[in-house]
CSV table of C-alpha atoms in Angstrom, one decimal:
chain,number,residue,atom,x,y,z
P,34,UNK,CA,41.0,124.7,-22.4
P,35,UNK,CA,38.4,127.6,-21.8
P,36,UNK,CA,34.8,127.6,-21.6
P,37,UNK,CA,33.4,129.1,-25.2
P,38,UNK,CA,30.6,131.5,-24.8
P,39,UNK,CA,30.9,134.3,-22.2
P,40,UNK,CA,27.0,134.5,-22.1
P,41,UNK,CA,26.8,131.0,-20.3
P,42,UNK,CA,27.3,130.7,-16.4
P,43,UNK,CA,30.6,130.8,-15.4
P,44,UNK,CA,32.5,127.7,-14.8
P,45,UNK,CA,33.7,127.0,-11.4
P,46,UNK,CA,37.1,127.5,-9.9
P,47,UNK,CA,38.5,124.3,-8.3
P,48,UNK,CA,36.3,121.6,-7.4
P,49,UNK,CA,35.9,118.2,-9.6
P,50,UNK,CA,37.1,118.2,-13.4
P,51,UNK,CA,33.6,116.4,-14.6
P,52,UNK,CA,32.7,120.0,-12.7
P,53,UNK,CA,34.4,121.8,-15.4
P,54,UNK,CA,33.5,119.9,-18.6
P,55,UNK,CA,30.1,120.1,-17.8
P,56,UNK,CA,30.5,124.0,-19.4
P,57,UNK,CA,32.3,122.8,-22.5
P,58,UNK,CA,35.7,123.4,-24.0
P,59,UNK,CA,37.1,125.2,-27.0
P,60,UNK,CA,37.3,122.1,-28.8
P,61,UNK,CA,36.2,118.3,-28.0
P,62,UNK,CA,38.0,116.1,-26.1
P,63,UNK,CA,37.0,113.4,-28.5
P,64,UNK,CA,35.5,114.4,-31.6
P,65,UNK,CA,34.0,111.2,-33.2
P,66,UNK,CA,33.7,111.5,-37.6
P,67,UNK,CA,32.0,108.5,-39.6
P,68,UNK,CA,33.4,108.8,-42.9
P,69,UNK,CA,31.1,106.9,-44.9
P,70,UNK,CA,27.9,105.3,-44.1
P,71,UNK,CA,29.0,102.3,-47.0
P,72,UNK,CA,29.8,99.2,-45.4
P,73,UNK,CA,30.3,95.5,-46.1
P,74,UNK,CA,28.1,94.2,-42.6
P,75,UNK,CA,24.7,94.8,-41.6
P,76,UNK,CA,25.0,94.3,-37.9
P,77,UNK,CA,21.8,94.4,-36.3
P,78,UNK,CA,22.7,97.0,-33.8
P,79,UNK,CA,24.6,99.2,-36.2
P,80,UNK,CA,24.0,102.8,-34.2
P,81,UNK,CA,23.8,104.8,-37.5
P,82,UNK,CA,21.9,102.2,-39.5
P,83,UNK,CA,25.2,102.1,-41.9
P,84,UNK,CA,24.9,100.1,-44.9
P,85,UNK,CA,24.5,102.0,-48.0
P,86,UNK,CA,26.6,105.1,-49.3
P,87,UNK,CA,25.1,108.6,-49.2
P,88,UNK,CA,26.1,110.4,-52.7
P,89,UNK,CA,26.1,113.8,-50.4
P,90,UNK,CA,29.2,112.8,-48.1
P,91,UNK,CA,32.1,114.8,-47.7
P,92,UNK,CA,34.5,115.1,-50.4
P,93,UNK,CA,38.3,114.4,-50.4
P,94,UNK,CA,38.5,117.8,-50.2
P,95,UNK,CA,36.1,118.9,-47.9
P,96,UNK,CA,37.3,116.8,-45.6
P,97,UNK,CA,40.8,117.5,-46.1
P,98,UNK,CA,39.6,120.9,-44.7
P,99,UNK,CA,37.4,119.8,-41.6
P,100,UNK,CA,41.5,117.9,-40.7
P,101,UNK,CA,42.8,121.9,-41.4
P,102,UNK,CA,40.5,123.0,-39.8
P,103,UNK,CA,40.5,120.3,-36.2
P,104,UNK,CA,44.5,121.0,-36.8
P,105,UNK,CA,43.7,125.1,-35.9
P,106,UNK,CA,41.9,123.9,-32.9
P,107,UNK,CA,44.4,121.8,-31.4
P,108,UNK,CA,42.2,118.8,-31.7
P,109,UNK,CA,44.7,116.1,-31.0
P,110,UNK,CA,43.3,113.2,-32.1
P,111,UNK,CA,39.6,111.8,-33.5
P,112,UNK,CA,37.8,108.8,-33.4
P,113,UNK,CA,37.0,107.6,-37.5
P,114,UNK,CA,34.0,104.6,-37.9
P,115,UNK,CA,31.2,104.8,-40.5
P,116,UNK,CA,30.1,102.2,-41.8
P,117,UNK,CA,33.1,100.8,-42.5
P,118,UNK,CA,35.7,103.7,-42.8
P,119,UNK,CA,38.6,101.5,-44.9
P,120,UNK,CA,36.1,101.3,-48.0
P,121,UNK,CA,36.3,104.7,-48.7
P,122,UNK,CA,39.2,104.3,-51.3
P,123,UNK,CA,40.8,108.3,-50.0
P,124,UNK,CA,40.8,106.7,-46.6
P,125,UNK,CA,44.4,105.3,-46.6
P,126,UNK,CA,45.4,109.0,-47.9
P,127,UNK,CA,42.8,110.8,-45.4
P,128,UNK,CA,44.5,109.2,-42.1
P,129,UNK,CA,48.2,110.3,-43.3
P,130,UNK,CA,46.9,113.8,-44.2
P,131,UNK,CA,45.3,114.0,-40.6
P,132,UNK,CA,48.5,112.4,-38.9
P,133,UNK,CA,50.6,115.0,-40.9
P,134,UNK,CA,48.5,117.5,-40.0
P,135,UNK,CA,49.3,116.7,-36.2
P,136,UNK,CA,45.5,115.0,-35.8
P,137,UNK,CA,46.2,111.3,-34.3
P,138,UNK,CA,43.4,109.0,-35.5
P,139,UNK,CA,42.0,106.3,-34.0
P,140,UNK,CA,40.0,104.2,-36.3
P,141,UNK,CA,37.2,101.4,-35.9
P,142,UNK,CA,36.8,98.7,-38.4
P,143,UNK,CA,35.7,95.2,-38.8
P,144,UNK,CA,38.7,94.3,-40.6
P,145,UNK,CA,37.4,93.6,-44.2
P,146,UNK,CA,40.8,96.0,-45.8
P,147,UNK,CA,43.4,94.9,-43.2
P,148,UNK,CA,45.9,92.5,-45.1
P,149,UNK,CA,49.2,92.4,-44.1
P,150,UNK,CA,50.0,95.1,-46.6
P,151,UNK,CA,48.0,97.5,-44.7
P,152,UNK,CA,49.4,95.9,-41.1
P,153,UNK,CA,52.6,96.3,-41.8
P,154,UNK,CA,51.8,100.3,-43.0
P,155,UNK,CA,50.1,100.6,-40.1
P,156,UNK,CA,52.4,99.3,-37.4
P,157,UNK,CA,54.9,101.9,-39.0
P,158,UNK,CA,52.9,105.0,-38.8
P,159,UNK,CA,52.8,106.8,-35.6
P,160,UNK,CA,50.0,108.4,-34.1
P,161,UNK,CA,47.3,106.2,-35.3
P,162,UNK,CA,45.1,103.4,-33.2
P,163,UNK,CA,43.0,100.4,-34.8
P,164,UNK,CA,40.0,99.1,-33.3
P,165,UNK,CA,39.2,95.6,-34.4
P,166,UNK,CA,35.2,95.5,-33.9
P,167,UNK,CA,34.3,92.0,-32.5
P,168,UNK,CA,30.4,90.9,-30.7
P,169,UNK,CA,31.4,87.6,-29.6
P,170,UNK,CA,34.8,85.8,-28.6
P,171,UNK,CA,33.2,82.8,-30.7
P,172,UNK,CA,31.8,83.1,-34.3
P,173,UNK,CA,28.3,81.7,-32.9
P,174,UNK,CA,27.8,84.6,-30.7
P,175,UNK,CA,29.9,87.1,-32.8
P,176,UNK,CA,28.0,86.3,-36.6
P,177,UNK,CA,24.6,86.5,-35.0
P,178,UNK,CA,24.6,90.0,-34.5
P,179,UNK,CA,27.5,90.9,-37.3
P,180,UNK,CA,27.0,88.6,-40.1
P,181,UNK,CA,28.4,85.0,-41.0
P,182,UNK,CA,32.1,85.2,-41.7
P,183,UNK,CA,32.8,88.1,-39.9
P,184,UNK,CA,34.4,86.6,-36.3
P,185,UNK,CA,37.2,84.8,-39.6
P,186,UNK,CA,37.3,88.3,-40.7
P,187,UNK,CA,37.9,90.0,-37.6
P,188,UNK,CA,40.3,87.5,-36.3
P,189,UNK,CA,42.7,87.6,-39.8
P,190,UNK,CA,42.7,91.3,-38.8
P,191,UNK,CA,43.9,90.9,-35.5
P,192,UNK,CA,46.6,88.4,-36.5
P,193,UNK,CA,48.0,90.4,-39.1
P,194,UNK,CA,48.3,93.5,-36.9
P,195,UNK,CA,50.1,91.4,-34.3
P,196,UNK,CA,52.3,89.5,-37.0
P,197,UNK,CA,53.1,93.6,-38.4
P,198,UNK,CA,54.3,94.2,-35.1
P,199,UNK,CA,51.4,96.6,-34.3
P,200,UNK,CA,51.3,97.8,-30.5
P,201,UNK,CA,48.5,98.9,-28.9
P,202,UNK,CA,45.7,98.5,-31.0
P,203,UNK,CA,42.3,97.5,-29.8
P,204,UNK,CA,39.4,94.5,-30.1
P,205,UNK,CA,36.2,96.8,-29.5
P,206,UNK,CA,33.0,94.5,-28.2
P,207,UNK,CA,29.9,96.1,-27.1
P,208,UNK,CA,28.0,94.4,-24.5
P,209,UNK,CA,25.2,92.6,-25.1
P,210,UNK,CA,22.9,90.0,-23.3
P,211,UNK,CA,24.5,86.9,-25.3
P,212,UNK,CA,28.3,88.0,-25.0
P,213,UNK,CA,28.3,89.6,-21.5
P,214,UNK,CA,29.0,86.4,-20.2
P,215,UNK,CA,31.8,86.1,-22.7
P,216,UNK,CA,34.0,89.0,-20.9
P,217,UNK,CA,36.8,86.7,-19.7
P,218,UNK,CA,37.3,85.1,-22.6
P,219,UNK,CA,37.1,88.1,-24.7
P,220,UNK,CA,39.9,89.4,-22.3
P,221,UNK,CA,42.1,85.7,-23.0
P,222,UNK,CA,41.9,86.3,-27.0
P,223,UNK,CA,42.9,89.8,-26.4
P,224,UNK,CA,45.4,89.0,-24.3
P,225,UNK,CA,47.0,86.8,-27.0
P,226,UNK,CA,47.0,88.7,-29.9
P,227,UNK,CA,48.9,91.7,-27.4
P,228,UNK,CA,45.9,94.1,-28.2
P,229,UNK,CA,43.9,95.4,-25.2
P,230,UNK,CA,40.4,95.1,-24.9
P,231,UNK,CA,38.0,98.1,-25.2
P,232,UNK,CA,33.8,97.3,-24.2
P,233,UNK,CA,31.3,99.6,-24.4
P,234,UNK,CA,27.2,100.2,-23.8
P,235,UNK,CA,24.8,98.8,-26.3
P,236,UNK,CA,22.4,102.0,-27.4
P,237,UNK,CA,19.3,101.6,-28.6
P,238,UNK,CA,20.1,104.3,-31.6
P,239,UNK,CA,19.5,103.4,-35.1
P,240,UNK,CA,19.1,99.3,-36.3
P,241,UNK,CA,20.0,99.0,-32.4
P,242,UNK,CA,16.6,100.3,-31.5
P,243,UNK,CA,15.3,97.4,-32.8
P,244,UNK,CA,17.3,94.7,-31.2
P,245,UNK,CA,17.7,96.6,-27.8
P,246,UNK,CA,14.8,94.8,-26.0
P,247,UNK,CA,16.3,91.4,-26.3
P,248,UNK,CA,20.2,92.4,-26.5
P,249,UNK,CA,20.5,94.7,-23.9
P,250,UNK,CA,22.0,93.0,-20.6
P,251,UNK,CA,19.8,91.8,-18.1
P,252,UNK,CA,20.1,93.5,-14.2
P,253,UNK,CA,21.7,90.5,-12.8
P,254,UNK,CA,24.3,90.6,-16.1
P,255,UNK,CA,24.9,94.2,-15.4
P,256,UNK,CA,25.7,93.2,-11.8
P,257,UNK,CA,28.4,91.1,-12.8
P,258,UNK,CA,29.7,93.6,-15.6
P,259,UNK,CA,29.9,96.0,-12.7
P,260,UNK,CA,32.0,93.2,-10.5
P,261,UNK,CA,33.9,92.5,-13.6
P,262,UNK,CA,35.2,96.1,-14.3
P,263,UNK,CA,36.2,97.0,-10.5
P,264,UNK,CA,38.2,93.6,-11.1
P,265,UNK,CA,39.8,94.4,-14.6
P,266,UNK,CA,39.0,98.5,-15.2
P,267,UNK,CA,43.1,99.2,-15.2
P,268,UNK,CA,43.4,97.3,-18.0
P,269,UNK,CA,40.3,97.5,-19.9
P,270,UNK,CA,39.4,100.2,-21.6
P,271,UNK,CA,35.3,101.5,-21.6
P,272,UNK,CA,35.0,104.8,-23.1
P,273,UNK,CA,33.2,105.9,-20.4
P,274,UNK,CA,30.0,103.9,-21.5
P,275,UNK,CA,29.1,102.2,-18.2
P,276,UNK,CA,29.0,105.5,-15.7
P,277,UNK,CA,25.7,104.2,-14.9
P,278,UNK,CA,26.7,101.3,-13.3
P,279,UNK,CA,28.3,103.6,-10.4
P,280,UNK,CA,25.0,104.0,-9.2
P,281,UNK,CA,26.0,100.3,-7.7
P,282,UNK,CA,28.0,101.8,-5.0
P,283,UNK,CA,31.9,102.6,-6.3
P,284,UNK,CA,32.4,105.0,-9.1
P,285,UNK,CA,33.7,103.3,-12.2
P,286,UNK,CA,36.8,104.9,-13.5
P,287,UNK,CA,36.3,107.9,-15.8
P,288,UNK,CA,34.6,110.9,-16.2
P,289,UNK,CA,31.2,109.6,-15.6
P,290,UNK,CA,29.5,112.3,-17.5
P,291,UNK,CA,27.6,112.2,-20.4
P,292,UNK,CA,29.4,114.1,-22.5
P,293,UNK,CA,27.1,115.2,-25.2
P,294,UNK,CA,27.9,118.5,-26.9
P,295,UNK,CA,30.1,119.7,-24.0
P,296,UNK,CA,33.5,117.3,-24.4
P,297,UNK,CA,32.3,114.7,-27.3
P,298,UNK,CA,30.3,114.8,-30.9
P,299,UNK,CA,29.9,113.7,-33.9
P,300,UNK,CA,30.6,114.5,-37.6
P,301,UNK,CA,28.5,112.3,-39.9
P,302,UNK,CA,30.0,111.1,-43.4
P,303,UNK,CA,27.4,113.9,-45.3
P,304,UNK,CA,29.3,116.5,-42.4
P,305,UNK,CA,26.0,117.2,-40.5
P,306,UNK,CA,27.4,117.7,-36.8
P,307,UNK,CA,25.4,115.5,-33.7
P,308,UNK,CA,25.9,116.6,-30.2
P,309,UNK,CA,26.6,112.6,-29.5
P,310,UNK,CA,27.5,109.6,-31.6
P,311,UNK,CA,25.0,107.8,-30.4
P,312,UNK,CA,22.2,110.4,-31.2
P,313,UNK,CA,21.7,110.7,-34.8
P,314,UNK,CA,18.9,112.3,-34.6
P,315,UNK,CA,17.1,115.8,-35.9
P,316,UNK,CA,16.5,116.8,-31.8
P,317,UNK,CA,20.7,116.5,-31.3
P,318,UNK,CA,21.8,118.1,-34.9
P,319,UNK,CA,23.7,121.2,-33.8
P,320,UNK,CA,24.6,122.4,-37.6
P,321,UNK,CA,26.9,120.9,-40.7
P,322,UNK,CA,30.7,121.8,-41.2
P,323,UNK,CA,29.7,123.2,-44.9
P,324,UNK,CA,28.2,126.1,-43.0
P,325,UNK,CA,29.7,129.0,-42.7
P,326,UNK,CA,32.3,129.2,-40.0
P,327,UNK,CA,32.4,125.5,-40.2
P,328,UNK,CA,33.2,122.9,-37.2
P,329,UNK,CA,34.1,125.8,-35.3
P,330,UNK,CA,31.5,127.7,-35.5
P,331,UNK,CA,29.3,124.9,-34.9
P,332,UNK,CA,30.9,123.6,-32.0
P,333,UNK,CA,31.7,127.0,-30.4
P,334,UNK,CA,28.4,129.2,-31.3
P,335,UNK,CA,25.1,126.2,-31.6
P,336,UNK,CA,22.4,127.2,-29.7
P,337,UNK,CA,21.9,123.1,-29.3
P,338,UNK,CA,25.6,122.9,-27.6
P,339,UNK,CA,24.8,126.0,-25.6
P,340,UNK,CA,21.8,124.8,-24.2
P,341,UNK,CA,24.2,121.5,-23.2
P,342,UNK,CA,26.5,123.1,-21.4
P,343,UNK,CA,23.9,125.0,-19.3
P,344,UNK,CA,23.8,123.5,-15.5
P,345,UNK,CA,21.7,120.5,-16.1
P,346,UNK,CA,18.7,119.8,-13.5
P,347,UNK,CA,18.7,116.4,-13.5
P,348,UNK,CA,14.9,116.2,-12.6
P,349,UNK,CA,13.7,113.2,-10.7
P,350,UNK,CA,17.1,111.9,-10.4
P,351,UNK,CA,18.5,114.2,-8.3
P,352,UNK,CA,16.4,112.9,-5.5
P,353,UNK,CA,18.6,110.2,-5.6
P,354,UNK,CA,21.6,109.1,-3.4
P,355,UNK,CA,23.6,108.1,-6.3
P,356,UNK,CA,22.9,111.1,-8.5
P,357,UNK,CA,26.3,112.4,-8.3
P,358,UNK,CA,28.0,108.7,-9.8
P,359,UNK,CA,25.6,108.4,-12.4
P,360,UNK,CA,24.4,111.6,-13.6
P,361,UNK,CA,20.7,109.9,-14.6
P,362,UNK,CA,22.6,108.3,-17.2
P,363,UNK,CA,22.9,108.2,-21.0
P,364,UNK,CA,20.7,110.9,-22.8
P,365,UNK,CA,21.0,109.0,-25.7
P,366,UNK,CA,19.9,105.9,-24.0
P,367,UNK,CA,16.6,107.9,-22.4
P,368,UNK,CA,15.9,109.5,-25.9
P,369,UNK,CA,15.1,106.8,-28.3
P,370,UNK,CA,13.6,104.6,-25.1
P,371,UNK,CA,10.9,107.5,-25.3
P,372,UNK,CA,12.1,108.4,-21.7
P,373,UNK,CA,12.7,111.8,-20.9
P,374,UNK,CA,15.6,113.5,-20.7
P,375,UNK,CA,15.9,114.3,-16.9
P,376,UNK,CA,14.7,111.0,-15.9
P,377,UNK,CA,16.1,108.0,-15.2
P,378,UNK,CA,18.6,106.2,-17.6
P,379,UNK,CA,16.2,102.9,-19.1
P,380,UNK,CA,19.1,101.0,-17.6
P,381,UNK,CA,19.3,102.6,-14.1
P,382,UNK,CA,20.6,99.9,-11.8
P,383,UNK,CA,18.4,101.1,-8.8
P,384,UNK,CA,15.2,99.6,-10.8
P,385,UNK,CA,14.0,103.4,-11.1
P,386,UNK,CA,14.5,102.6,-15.1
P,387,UNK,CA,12.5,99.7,-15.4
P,388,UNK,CA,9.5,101.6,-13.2
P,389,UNK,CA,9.7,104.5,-16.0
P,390,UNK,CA,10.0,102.3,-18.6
P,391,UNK,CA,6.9,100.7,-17.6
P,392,UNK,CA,4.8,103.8,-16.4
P,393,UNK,CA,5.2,105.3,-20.7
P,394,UNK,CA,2.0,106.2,-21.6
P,395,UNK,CA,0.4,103.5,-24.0
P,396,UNK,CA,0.6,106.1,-27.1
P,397,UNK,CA,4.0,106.8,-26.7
P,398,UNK,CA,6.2,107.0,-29.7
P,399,UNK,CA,9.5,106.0,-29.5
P,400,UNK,CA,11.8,108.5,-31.6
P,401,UNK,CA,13.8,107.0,-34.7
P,402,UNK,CA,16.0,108.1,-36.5
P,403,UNK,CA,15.4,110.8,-39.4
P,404,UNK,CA,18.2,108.6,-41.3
P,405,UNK,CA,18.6,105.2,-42.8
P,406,UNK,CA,21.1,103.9,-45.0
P,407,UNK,CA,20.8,100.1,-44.4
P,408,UNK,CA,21.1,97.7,-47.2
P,409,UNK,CA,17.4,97.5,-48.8
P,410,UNK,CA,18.0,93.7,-49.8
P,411,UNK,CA,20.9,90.8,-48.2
P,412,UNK,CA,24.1,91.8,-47.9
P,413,UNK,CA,25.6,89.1,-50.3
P,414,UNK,CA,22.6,87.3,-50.5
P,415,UNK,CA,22.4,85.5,-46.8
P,416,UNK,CA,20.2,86.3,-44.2
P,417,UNK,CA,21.3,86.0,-40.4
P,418,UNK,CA,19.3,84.6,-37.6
P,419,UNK,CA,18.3,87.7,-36.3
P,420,UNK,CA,16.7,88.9,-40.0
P,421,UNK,CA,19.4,90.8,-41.1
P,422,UNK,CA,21.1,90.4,-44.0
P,423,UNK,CA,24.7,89.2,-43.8
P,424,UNK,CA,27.9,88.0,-45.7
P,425,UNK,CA,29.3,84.9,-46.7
P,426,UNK,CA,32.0,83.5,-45.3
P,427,UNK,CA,34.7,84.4,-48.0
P,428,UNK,CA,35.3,88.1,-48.0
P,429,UNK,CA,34.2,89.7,-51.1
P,430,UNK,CA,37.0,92.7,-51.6
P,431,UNK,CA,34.8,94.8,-53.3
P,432,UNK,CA,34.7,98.4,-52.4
P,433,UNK,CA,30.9,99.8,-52.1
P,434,UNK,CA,32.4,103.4,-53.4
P,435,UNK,CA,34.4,101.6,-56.2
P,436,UNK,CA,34.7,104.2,-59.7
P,437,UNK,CA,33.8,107.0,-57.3
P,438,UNK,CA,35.2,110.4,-58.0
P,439,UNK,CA,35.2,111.9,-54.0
P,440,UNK,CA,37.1,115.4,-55.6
């Protein structure tokens, strides 16, 4: 792939790849699309404060056209999540009209609509992946941040993907303070189910925000993630979250480069496009695919995306040794942490995070989100120990679009 817009500096010749994709490509390397914001949870560090519907989200046919459309620029596979994606009732027909369309899809769900029906469809369709969503490898650790009954859930999911035959698919865990002591055991059940294991940051974007201060890892737990991954990276899988923790000493496998607007995005359920998934926020929205010229147009032609792929200064950080492993860091992670965006990453392993975190002025603000569709009462009537509203133990099958008309 090319860079896009000729009026940008010139990429370089040779040198490092991260060199490259740090002027952006014709089309994302992975181009993450939340199909609904509905869902049957109410995690407490849900990134895009899912929960309730939006009655503005993409039709059946609109985005049967957005999968045209990704299909004309060789987008080769995306990354679908919501909310939870499998309540959508067109979403069964949405994933065979993008795998038909030569768009893998790689799908993230907490396994509320996987039966062994749907594991036996999926482990016979090609060019799809299923992430299995799981916070804790017990249900004490995992229902306190997603909701009593959901580790049952999960797990059901997981065994009928493996009994189907499945290969491949995934259990996704984000890292937190009270599971990141949890890693090997998290590998063991993943390990016998024949899934592989996928971990990733904890952001302090959307319900997160609210949770980060006391479920983000501590330094010493980020130490031994760090020891953990050099151990176990050729088999686990990270998504490029933890580039950060390079700033240790050895680089983590990867690109480690925030890839905001340059190789990454993200198309929201209502088709609003953010440079980042974990940045759903006015300050990062680039355009929507309803527009005219569409995804393209807004990938290819935002002045948002152009202003990404511009050489970066990396302000204070650059004084740094280990400026060229981390890269400062996670702009999404600086961003709603009212840190800015050429300073240090809140998590910065050198301490220079916690010193910025500390110097904020008293006044400061931290940004929120401009959206929230979280549930405005319990989700099935129980609360969780954290405050947020959860389910009960016994799956109720109800879809939250059920009777909709999405043509």
């Amino acid at each position: 792939m090319t860079a896009v817009l000729p009026s940008r500096p010139q990429r370089p010749t040779g040198g490092r790849l991260v060199d490259q994709f740090e002027y952006g490509l014709d089309a994302p390397i992975c181009l993450t699309w939340e199909l609904t914001y509905a869902c049957n949870l109410a995690c407490v560090h849900c990134l895009s404060s899912s929960g309730r519907r939006d009655p503005r989200e993409l039709s059946t046919a609109e985005a049967e056209a957005v999968i045209d459309e990704l299909q004309r620029m060789q987008v080769f596979y995306v990354n679908v999540g919501g909310g939870e994606p499998t309540v959508r009732p067109d979403f069964w027909h949405l994933l065979d009209y993008a795998i038909g369309h030569d768009v893998g899809v790689k799908f993230s769900t907490n396994g509320v609509k996987l039966d062994k029906t749907r594991a036996a469809q999926l482990a016979a369709t090609d060019y799809v992946d299923v992430q299995i969503s799981l916070d804790g490898a017990t249900a004490e650790v995992n229902d306190r941040v997603r909701g009593t009954g959901s580790f049952a859930t999960a797990t059901r999911a997981l065994e009928n993907l493996a009994e189907a035959g499945m290969k491949d698919f995934k259990v996704s865990v984000v890292v937190t303070r009270e599971n990141a002591g949890q890693l090997d055991e998290f590998k063991a059940l993943t390990d016998r189910y024949g899934a592989q294991l996928r971990i990733t940051r904890l952001r302090p974007s959307g319900r997160g925000a609210d949770v980060w201060d006391e479920l983000h890892p501590t330094q010493a737990q980020q130490r031994e993630l760090y020891s953990w991954l050099l151990a176990n990276g050729e088999q686990v899988l990270t998504g490029d979250s933890f580039f950060h923790l390079s700033a240790f000493g050895e680089a983590l496998p990867g690109l480690n480069l925030c890839g905001a607007g340059r190789v990454v995005c993200l198309i929201d359920p209502v088709g609003d496009v953010y440079a980042c998934p974990f940045a759903i926020h006015e300050n990062f929205l680039a355009g929507n695919v309803r527009d005219e010229g569409g995804f393209q147009r807004v990938w290819q032609q935002s002045e948002l995306f152009a202003d990404l792929r511009s050489p970066q200064t990396g302000g204070a950080c650059t004084k740094c040794a280990h400026f060229d492993a981390c890269r400062g860091g996670c702009m999404a992670a600086k961003f709603f942490t009212g840190l800015p965006l050429d300073g240090p990453d809140p998590e910065c392993v050198q301490g220079y995070g916690e010193t910025a975190l500390a110097a904020r002025d008293a006044a400061t603000v931290k940004p929120k989100s401009h959206l929230d569709h979280s549930h405005t009462g319990p989700v099935r009537g129980q609360p969780t120990l954290l405050g947020i509203p959860a389910i009960p133990s016994k799956i109720c099958d109800e879809s939250p679009l059920a009777g909709l008309d999405l043509r």
